[in-house]
Tab-separated table of C-alpha atoms in Angstrom:
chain	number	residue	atom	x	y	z
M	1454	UNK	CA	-82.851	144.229	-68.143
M	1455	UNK	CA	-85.098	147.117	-66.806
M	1456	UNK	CA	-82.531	149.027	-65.287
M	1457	UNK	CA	-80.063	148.530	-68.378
M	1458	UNK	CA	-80.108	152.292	-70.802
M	1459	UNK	CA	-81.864	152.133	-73.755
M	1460	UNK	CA	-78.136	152.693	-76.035
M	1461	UNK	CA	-76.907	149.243	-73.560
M	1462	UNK	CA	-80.720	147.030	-74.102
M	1463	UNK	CA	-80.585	147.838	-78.082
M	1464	UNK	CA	-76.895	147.056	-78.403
M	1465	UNK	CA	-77.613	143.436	-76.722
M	1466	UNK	CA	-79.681	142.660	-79.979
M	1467	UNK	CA	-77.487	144.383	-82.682
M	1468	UNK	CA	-74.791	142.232	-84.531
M	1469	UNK	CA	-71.616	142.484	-83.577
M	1470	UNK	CA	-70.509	143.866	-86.676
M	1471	UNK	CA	-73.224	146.612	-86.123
M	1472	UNK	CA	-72.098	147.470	-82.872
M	1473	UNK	CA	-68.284	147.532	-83.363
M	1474	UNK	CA	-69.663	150.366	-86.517
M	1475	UNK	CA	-71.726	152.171	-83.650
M	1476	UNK	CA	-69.129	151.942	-81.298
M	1477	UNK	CA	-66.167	153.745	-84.127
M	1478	UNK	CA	-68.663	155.932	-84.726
M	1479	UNK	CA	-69.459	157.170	-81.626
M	1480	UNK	CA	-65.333	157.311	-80.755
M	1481	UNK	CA	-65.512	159.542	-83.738
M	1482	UNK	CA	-68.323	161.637	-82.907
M	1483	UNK	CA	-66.308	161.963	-79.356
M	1484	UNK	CA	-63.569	163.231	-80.977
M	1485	UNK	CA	-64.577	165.883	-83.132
M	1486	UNK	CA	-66.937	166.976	-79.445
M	1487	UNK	CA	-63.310	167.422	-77.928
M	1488	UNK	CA	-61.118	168.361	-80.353
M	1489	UNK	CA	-63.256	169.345	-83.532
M	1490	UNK	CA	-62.856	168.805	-87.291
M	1491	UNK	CA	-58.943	170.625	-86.723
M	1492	UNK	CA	-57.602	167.931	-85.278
M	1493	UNK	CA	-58.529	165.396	-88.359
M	1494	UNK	CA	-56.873	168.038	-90.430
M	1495	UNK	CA	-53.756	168.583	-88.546
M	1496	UNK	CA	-52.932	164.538	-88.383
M	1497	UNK	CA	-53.371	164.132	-91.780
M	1498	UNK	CA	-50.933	167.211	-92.777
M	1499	UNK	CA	-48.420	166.242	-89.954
M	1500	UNK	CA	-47.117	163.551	-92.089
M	1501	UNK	CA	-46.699	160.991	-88.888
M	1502	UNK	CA	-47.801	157.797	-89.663
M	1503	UNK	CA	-49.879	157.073	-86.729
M	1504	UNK	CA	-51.543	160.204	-87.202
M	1505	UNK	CA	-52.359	159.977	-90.216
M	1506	UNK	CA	-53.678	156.180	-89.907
M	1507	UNK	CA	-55.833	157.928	-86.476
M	1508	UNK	CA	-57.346	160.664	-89.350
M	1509	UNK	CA	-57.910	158.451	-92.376
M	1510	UNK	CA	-59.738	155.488	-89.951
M	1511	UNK	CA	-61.674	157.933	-88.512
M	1512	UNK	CA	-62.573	159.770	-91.641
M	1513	UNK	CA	-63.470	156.473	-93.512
M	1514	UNK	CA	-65.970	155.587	-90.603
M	1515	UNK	CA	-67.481	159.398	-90.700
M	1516	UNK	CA	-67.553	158.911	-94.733
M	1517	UNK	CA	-70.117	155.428	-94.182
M	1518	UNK	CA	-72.192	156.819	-91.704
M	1519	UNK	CA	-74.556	154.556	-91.794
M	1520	UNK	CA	-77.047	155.855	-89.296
M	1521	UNK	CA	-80.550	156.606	-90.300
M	1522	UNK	CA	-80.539	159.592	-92.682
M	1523	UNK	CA	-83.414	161.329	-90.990
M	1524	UNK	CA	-81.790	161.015	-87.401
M	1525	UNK	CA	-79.368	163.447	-85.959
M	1526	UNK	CA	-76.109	161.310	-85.330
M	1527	UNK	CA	-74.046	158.815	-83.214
M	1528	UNK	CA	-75.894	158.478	-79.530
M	1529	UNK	CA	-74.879	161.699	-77.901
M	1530	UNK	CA	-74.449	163.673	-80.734
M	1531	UNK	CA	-76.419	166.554	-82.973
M	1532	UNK	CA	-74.704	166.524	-85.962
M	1533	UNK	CA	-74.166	163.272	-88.879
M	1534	UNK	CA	-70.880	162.380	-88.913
M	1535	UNK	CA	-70.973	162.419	-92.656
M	1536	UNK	CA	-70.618	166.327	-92.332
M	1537	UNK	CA	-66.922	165.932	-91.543
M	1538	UNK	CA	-66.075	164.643	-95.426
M	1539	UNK	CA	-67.968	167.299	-96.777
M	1540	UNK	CA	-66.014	169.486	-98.836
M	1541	UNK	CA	-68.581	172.812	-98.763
M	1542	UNK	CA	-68.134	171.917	-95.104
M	1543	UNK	CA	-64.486	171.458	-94.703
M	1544	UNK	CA	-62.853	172.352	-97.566
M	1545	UNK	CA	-58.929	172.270	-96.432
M	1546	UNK	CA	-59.796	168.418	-96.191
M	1547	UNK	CA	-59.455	168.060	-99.813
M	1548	UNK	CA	-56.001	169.438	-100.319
M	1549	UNK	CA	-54.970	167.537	-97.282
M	1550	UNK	CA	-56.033	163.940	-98.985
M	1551	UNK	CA	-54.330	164.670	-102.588
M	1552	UNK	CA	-51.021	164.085	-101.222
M	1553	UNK	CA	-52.017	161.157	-99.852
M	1554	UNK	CA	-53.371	159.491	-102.622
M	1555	UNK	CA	-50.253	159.665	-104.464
M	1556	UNK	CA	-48.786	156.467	-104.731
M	1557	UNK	CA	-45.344	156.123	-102.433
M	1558	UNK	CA	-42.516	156.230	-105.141
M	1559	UNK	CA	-40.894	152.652	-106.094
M	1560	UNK	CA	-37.400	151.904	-104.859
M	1561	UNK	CA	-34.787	149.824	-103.344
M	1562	UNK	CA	-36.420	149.238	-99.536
M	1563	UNK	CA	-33.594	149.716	-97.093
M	1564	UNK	CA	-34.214	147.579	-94.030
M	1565	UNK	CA	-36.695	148.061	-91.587
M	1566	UNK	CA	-38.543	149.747	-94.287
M	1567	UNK	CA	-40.592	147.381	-95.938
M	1568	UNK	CA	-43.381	147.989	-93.229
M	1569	UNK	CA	-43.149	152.173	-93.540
M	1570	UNK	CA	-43.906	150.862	-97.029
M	1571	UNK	CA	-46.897	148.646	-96.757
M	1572	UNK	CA	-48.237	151.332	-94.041
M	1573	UNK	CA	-47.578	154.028	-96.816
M	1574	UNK	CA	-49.456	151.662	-99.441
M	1575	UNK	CA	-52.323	151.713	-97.218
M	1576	UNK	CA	-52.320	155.250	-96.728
M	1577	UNK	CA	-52.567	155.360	-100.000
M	1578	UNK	CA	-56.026	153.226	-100.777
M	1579	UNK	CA	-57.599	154.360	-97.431
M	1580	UNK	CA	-57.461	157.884	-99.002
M	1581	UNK	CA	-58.523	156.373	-102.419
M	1582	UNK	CA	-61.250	154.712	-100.901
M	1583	UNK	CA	-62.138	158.342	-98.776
M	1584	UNK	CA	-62.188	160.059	-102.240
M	1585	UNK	CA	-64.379	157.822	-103.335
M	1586	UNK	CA	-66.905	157.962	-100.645
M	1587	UNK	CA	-66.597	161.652	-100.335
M	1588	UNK	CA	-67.955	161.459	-104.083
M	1589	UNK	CA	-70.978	159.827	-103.182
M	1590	UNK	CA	-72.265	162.275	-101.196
M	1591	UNK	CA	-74.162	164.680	-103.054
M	1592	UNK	CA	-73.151	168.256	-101.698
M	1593	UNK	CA	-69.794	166.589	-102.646
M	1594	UNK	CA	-70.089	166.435	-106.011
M	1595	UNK	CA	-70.191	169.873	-107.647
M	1596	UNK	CA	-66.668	170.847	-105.507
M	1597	UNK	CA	-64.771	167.757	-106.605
M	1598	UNK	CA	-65.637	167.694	-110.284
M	1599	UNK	CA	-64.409	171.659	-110.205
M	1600	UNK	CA	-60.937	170.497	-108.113
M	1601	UNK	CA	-58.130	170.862	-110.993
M	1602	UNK	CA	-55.409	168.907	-108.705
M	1603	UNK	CA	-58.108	165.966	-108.400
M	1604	UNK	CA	-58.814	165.791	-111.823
M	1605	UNK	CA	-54.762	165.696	-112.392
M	1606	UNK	CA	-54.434	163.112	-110.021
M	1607	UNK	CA	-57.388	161.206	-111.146
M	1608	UNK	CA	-55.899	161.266	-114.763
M	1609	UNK	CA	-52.457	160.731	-113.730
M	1610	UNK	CA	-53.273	157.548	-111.691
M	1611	UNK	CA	-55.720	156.076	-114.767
M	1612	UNK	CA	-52.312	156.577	-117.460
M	1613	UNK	CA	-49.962	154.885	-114.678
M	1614	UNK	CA	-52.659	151.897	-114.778
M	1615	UNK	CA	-53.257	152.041	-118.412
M	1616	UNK	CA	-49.311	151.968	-118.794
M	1617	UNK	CA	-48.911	149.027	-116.121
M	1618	UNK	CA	-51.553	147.412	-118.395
M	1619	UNK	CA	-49.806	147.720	-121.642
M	1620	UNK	CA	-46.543	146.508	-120.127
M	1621	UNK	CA	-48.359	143.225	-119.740
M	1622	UNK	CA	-48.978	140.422	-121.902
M	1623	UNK	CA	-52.064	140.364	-124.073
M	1624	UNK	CA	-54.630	138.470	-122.621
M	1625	UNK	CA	-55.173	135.173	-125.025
M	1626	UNK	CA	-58.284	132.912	-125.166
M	1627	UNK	CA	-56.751	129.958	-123.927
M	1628	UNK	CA	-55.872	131.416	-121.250
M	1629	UNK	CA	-59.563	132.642	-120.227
């Protein structure tokens, strides 16, 4: 065990869970070494699914950084990975996710396309779920609550649930 790194003797006593987080983060931190925060942006705006799935995974692992606040990064690394979903940081990112968080329209599936939808669907929460994290962080905050087309699409996607809602029976007590 002596001649084992220090990165290889701590991983032997993290959870697996823990390490399979420290080893997406550190792919991530690799990535943005090689190709910088560009490359995140240009998937998600190309519009090809597996691009766009490589972006928002990534992103959604920078957004729950969960390394100590007061350290630096991901092994190898001198910046938190948590500055790539910062809008005062990166502020194209925003405009790139909007589209993406619009639901894909409803419609007859043609076949073969009934898993372009499902991957679409997921687009569509992963991004959700990347808004929502991006929120959390406090130098976040102030940019989104000034972003017109989020407020829009926030509102717009609250009336289509509100209008799902009243489409639906009324909820009875016998049936609590």
């Amino acid at each position: 065990i002596h001649s084992l790194s220090v990165h290889t003797r701590l991983c032997i006593y993290m959870p697996r869970g823990v390490r399979r987080v420290r080893d997406a983060q550190n792919e991530v931190a690799r990535a943005v070494q090689v190709y910088g925060f560009r490359r995140f942006l240009l998937s998600l705006e190309s519009g090809l699914p597996s691009e766009v799935s490589w972006a928002l995974n990534a992103l959604l692992v920078a957004s729950c950084d969960t390394v100590d606040p007061h350290s630096a990064g991901p092994i190898g690394t001198t910046f938190r990975l948590d500055s790539l979903v910062s809008v005062q940081r990166n502020p194209p990112l925003l405009r790139a996710l909007l589209p993406l968080a619009i639901p894909p329209a409803d419609g007859e599936a043609m076949p073969g396309e009934g898993s372009a939808r499902e991957l679409a669907m997921l687009h569509h929460r992963q991004a959700w779920l990347l808004l929502r994290n991006m929120a959390l962080l406090p130098e976040n905050e102030q940019p989104m609550a000034h972003s017109l087309a989020l407020r829009r699409l926030v509102l717009w996607q609250l009336q289509s649930a509100l209008q799902a809602h009243d489409a639906d029976e009324p909820l009875r007590l016998e049936d609590i």
